PDB file of C-alpha atoms in Angstrom:
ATOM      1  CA  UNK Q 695      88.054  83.155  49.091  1.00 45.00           C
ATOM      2  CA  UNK Q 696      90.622  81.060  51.258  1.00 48.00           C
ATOM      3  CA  UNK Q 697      93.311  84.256  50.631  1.00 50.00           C
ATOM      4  CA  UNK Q 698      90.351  86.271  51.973  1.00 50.00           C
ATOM      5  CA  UNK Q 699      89.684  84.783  55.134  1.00 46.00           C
ATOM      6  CA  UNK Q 700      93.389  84.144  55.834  1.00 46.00           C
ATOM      7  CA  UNK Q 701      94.069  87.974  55.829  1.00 46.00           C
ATOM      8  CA  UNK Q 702      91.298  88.415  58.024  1.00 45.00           C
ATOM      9  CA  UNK Q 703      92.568  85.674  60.358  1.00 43.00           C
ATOM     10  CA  UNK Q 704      95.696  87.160  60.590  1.00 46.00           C
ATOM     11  CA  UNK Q 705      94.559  90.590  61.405  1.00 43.00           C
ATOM     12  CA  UNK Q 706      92.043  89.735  64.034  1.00 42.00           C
ATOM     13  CA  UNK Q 707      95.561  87.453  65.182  1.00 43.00           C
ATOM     14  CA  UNK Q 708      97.677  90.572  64.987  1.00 44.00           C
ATOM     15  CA  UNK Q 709      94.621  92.912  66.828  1.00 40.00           C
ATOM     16  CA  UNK Q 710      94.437  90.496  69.555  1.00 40.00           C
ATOM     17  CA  UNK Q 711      97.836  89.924  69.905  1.00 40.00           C
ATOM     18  CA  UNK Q 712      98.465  93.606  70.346  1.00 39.00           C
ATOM     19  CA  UNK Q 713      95.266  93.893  72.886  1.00 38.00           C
ATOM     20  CA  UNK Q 714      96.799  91.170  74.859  1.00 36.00           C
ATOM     21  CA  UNK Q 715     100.462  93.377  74.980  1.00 37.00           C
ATOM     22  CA  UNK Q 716      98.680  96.447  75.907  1.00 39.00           C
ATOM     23  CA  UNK Q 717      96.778  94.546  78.981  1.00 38.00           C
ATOM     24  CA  UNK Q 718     100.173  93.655  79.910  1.00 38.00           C
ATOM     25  CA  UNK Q 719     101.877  96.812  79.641  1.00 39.00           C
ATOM     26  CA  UNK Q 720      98.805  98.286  81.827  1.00 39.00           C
ATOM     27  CA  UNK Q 721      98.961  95.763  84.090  1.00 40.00           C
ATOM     28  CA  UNK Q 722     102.540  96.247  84.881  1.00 54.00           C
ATOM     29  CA  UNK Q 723     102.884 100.112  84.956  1.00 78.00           C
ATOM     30  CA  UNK Q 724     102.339 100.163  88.547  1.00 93.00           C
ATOM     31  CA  UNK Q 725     104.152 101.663  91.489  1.00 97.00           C
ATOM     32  CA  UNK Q 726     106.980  99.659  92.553  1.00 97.00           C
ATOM     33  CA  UNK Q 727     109.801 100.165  95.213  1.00 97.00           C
ATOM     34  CA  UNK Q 728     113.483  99.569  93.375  1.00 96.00           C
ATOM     35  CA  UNK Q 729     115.108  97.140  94.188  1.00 96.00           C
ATOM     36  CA  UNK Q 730     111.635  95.124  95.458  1.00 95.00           C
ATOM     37  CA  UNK Q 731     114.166  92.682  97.870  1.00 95.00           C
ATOM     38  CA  UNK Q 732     117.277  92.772  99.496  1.00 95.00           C
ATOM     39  CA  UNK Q 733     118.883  90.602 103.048  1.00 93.00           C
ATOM     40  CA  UNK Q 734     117.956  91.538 105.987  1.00 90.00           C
ATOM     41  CA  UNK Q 735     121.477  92.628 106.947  1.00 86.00           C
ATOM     42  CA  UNK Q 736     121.719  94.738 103.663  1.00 86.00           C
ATOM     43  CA  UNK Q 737     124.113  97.802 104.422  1.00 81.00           C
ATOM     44  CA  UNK Q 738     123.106  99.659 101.383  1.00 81.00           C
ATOM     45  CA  UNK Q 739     119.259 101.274 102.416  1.00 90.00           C
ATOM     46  CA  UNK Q 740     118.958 103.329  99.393  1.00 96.00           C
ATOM     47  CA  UNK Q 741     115.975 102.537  97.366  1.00 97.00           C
ATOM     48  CA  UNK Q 742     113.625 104.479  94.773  1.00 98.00           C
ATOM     49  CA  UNK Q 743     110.006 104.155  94.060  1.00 98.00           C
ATOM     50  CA  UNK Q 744     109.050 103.961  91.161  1.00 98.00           C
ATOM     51  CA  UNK Q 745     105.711 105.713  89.894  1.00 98.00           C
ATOM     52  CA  UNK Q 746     104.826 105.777  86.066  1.00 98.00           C
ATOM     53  CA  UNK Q 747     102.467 107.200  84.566  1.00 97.00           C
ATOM     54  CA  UNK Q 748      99.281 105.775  83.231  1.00 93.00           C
ATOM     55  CA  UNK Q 749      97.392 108.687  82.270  1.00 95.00           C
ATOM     56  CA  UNK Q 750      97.425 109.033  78.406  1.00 94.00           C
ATOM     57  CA  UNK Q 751      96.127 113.058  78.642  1.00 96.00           C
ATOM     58  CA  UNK Q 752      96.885 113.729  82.515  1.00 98.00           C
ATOM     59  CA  UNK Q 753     100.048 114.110  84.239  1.00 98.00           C
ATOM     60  CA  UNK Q 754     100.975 113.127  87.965  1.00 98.00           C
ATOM     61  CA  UNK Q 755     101.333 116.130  90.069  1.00 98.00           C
ATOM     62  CA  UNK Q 756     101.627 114.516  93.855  1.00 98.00           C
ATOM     63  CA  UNK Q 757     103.020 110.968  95.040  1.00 98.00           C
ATOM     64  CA  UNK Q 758     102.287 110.165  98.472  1.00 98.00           C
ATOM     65  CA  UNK Q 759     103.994 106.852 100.261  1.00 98.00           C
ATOM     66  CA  UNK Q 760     102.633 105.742 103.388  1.00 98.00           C
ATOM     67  CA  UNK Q 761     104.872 103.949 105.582  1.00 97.00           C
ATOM     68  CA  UNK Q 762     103.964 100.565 107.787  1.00 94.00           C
ATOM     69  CA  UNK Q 763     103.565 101.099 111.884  1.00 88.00           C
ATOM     70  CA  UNK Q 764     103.173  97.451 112.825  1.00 88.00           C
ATOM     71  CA  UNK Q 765     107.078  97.210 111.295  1.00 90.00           C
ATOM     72  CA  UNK Q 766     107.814 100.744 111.050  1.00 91.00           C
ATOM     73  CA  UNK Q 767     111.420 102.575 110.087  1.00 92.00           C
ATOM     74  CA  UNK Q 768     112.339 104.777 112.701  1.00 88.00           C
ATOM     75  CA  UNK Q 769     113.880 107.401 109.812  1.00 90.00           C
ATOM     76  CA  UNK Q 770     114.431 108.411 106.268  1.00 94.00           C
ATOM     77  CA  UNK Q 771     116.828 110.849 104.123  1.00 96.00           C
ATOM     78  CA  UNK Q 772     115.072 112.299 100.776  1.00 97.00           C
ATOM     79  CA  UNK Q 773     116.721 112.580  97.729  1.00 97.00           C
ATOM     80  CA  UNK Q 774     115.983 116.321  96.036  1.00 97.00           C
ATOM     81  CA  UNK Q 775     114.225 115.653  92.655  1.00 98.00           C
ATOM     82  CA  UNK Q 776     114.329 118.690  89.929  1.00 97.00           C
ATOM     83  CA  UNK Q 777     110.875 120.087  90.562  1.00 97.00           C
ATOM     84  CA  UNK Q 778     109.499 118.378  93.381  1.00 98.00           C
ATOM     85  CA  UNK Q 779     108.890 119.495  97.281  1.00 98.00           C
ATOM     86  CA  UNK Q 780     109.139 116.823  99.408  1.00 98.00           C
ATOM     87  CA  UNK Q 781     107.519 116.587 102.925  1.00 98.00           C
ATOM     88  CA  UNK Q 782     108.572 113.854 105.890  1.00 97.00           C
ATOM     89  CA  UNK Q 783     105.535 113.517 108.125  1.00 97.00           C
ATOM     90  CA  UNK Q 784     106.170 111.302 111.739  1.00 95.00           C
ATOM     91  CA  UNK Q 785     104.289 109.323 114.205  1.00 94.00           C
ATOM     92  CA  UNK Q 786     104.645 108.288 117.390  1.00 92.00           C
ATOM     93  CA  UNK Q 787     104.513 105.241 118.489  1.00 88.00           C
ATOM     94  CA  UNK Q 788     102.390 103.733 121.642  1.00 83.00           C
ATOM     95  CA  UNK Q 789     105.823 101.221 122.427  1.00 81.00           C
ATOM     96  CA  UNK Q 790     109.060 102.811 121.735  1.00 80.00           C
ATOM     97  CA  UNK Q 791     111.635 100.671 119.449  1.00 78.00           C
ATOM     98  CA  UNK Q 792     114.755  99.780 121.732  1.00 77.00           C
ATOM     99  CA  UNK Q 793     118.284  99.978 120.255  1.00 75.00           C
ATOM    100  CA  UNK Q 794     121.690 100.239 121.766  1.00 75.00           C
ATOM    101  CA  UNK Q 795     121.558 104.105 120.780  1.00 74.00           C
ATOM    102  CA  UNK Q 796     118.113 104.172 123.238  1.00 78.00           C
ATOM    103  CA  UNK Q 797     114.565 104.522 122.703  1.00 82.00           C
ATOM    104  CA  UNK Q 798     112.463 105.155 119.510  1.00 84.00           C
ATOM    105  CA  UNK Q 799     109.184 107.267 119.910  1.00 86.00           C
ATOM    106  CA  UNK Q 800     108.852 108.605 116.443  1.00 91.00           C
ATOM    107  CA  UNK Q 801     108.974 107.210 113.111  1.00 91.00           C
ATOM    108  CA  UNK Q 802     108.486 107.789 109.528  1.00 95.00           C
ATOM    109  CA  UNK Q 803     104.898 107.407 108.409  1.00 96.00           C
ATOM    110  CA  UNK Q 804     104.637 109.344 105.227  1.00 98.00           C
ATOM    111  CA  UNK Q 805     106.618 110.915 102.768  1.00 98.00           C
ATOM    112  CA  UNK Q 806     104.925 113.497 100.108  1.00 98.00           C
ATOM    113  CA  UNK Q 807     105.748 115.369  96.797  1.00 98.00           C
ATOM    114  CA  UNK Q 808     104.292 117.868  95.206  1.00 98.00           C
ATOM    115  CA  UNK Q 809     104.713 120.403  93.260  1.00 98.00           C
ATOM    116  CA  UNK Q 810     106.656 118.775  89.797  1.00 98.00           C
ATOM    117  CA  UNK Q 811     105.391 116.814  86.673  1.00 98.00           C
ATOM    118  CA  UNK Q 812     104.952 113.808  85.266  1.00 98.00           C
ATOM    119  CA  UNK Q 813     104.028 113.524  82.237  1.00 98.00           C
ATOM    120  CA  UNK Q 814     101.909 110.839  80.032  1.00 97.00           C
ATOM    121  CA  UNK Q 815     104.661 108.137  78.846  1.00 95.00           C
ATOM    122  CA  UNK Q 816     107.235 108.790  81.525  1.00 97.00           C
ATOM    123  CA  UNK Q 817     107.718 107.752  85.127  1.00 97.00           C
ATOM    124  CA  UNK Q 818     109.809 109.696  87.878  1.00 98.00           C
ATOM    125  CA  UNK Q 819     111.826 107.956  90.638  1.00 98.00           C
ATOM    126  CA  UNK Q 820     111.647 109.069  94.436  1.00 98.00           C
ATOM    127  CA  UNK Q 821     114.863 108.095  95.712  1.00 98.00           C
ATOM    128  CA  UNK Q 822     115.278 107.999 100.002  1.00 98.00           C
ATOM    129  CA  UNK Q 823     117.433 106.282 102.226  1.00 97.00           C
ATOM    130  CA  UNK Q 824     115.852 104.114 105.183  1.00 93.00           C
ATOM    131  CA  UNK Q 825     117.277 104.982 108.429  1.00 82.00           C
ATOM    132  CA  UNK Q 826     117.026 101.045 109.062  1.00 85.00           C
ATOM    133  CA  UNK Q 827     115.198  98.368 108.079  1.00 89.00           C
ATOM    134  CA  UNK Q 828     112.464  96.886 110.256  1.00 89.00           C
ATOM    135  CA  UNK Q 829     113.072  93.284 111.989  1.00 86.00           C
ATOM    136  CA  UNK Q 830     110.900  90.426 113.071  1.00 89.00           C
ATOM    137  CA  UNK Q 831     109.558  90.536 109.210  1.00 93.00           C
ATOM    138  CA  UNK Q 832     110.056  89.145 105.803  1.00 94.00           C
ATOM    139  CA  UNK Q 833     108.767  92.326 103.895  1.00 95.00           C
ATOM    140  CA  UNK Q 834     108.123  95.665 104.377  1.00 96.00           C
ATOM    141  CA  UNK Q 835     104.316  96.816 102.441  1.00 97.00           C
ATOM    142  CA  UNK Q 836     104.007 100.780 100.946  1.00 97.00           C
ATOM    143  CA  UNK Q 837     100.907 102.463 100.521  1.00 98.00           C
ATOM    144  CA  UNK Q 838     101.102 104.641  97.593  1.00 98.00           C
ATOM    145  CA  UNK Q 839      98.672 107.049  96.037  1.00 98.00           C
ATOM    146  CA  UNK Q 840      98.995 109.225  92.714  1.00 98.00           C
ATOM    147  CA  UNK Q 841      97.186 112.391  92.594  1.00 98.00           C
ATOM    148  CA  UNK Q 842      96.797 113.087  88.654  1.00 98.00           C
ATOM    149  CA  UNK Q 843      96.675 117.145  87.132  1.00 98.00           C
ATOM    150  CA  UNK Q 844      92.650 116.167  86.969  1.00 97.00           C
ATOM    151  CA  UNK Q 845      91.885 115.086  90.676  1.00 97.00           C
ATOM    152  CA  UNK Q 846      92.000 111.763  90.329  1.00 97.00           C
ATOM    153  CA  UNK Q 847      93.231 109.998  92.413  1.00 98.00           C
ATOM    154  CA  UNK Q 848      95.057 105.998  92.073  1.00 97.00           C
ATOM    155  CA  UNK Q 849      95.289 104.064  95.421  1.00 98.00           C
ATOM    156  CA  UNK Q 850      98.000 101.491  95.113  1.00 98.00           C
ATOM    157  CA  UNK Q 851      96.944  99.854  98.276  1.00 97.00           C
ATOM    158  CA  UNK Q 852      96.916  96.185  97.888  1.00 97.00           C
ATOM    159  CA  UNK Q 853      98.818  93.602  99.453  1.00 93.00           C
ATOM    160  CA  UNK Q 854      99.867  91.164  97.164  1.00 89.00           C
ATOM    161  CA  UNK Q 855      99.117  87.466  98.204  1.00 89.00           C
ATOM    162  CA  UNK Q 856     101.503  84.392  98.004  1.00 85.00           C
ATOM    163  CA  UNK Q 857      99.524  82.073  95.340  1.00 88.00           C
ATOM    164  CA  UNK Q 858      97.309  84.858  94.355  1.00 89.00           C
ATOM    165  CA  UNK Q 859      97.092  86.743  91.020  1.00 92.00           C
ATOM    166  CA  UNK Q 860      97.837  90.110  91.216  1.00 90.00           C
ATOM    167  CA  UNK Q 861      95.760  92.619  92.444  1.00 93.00           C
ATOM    168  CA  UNK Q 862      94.320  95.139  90.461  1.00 94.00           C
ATOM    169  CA  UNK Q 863      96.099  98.288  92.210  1.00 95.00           C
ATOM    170  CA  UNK Q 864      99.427  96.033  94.178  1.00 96.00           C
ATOM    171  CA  UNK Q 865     101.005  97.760  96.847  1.00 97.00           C
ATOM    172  CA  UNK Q 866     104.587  98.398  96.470  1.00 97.00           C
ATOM    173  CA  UNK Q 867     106.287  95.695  98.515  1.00 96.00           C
ATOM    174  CA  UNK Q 868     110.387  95.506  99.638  1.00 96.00           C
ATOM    175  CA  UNK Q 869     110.958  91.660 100.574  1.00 96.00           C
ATOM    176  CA  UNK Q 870     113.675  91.369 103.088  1.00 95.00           C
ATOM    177  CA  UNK Q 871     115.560  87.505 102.264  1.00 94.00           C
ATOM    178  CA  UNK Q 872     117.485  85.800 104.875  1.00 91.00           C
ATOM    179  CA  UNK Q 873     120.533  87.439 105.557  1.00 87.00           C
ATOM    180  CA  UNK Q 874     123.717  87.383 103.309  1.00 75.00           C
ATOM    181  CA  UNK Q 875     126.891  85.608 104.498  1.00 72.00           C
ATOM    182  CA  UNK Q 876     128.763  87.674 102.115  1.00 61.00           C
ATOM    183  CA  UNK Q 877     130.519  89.426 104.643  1.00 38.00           C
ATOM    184  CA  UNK Q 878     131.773  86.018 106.662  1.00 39.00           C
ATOM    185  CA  UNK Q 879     132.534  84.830 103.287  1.00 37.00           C
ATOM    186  CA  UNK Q 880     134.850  87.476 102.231  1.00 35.00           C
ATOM    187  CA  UNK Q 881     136.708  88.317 105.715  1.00 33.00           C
ATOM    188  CA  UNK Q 882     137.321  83.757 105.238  1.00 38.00           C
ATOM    189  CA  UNK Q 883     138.458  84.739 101.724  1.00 39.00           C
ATOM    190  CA  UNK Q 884     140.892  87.657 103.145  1.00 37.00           C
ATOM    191  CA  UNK Q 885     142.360  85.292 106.052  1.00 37.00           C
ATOM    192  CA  UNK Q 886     143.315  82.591 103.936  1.00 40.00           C
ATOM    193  CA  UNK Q 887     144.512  84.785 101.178  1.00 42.00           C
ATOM    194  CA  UNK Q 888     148.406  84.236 102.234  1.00 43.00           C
ATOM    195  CA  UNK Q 889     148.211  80.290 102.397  1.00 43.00           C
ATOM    196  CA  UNK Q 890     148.002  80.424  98.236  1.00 47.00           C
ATOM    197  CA  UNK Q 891     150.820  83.036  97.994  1.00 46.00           C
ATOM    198  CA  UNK Q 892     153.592  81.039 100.120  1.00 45.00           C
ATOM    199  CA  UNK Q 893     152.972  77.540  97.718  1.00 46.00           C
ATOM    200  CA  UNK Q 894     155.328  79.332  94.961  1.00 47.00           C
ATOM    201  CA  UNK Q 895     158.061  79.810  97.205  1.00 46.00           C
ATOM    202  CA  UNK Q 896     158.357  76.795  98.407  1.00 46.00           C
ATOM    203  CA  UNK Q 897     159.808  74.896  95.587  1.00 45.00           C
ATOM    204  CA  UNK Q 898     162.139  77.643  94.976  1.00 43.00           C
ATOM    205  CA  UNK Q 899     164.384  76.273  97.723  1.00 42.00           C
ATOM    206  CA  UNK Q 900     165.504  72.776  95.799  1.00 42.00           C
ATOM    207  CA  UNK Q 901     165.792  74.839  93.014  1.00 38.00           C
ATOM    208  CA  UNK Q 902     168.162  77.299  94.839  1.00 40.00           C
ATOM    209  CA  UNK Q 903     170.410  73.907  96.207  1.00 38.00           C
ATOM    210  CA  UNK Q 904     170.391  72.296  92.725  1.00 41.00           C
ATOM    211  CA  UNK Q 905     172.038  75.517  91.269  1.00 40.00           C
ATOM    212  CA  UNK Q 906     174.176  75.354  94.636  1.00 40.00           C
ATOM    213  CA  UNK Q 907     175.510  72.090  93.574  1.00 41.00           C
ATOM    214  CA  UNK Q 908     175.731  72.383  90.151  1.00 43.00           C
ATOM    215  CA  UNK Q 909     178.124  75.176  90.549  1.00 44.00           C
ATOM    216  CA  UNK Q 910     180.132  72.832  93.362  1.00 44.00           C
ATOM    217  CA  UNK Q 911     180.689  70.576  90.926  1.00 44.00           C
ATOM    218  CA  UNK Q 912     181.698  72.826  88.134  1.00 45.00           C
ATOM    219  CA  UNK Q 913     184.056  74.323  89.901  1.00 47.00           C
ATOM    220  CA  UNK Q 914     185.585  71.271  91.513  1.00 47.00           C
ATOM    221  CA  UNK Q 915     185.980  69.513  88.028  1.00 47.00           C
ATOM    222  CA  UNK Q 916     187.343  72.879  86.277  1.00 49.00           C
ATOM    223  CA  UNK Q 917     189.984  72.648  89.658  1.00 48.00           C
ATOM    224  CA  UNK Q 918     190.742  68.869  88.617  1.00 50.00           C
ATOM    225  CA  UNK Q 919     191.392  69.652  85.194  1.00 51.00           C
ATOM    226  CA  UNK Q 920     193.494  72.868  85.858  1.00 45.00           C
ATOM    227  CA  UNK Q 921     195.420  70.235  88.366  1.00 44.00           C
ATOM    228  CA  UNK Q 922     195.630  67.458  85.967  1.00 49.00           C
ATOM    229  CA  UNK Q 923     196.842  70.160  83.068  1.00 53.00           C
ATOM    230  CA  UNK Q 924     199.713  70.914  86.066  1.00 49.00           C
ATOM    231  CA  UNK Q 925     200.420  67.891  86.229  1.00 49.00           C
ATOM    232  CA  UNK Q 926     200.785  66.461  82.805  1.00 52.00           C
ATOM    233  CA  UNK Q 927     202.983  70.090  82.129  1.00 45.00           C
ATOM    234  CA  UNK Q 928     205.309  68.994  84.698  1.00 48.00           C
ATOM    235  CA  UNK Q 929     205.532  65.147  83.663  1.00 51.00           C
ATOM    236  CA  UNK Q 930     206.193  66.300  79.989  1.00 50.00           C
ATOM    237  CA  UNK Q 931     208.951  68.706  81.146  1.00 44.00           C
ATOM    238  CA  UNK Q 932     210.301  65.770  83.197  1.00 47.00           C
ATOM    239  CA  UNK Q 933     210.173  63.230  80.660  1.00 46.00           C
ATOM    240  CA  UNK Q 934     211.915  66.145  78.345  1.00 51.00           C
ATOM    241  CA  UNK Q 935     214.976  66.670  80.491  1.00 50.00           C
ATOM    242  CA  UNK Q 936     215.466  63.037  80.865  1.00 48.00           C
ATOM    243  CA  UNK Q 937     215.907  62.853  77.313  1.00 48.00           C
ATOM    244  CA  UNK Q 938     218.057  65.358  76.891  1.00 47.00           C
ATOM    245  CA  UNK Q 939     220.524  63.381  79.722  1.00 46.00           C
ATOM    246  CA  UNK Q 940     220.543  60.498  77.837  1.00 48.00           C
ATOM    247  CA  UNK Q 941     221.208  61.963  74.061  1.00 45.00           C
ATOM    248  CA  UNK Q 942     224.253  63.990  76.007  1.00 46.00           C
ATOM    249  CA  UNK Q 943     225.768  60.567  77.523  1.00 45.00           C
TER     250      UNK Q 943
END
């Protein structure tokens, strides 16, 4: 009886287990924009969103972003993707965007695909380059809807909210952090590159005179000797002929 009801303990534990894993899978297979936050003064625009599908018997047949006006991008470049048409739509706006290049009327408000697949299990990335991204913000909200081969249609529409759980269809949100100093940092890095390089040399001087000297004083006591080897030559020859005057007397 107690081997009994642990077996079915453990299976409604491994059921519910695998319920709660499947909630979270759902939960998370939502659009998203890749990376989801970058500085402010990030010189690499390039980002993809993401859109999976959640269909188990349908497949995705038209992604539609809609872009923000209140913050809007003035442009956008669309990477081609193998079966897909993409369309840029524009608006314009009621108070151009001033830049040094001049005025901005129109701006990217929607970008659509059609005409390719997705299929149940799989997800497809829409790559595009931002012209620029918007200032006077901390994150730039997507409005994304998924058209599926059976008409209908998933509005990922809400804005997530700091302290809130997550909605049931989020938005797909791009944060924008303070900017990066990484630049600063690395033209510092590049200016004080040659201090470090110089410190080697700089003992190599003492080195340089202590080989100097040593040689000096080498050569000065291989000259002594060579003179006192002279000299004791000449004393010995000396001392020789003296002896050979006073043996002849």
């Amino acid at each position: 009886m107690r081997a009994s009801s642990a077996i079915r303990l453990a299976a409604a534990s491994a059921l519910a287990a695998t319920a709660v894993l499947a909630g979270a899978t759902a939960a998370s297979a939502h659009v998203t924009v890749q990376p989801s936050s970058v500085p402010k003064n990030a010189t690499d625009q390039t980002f993809a969103f993401r859109v999976p599908n959640e269909d188990d018997k349908n497949s995705t047949v038209k992604v539609e972003i809609d872009f923000p006006v209140d913050h809007p991008i003035p442009s956008a470049l669309v990477a081609p993707v193998a079966g897909w048409t993409d369309r840029i739509q524009t608006t314009k706006l009621a108070t151009p965007i001033h830049t040094d290049d001049g005025d901005i009327t129109d701006v990217v408000s929607q970008i659509v695909w059609t005409g390719g697949q997705i299929a149940p299990g799989h997800y497809q990335d829409f790559t595009v380059d931002l012209g620029a991204l918007p200032e006077g913000t901390d994150k730039v909200v997507f409005k994304a809807l998924q058209t599926y081969g059976d008409g209908n249609i998933v509005r990922w529409i809400e804005e997530p909210q700091e302290g809130q759980p997550e909605p049931k269809n989020p938005a797909p949100v791009l944060k924008l952090t303070a900017a990066s100093a990484a630049s600063a940092t690395t033209a510092g890095d590049a200016t004080a590159a040659p201090a470090p390089a110089a410190a080697p040399t700089a003992p190599a001087a003492p080195v340089a005179a202590k080989a100097s000297t040593s040689d000096s004083t080498a050569r000065a006591i291989g000259i002594a000797g060579v003179v006192l080897g002279a000299l004791g030559v000449a004393a010995g020859l000396l001392l020789g002929r003296r002896r050979s005057t006073g043996t002849a007397a």
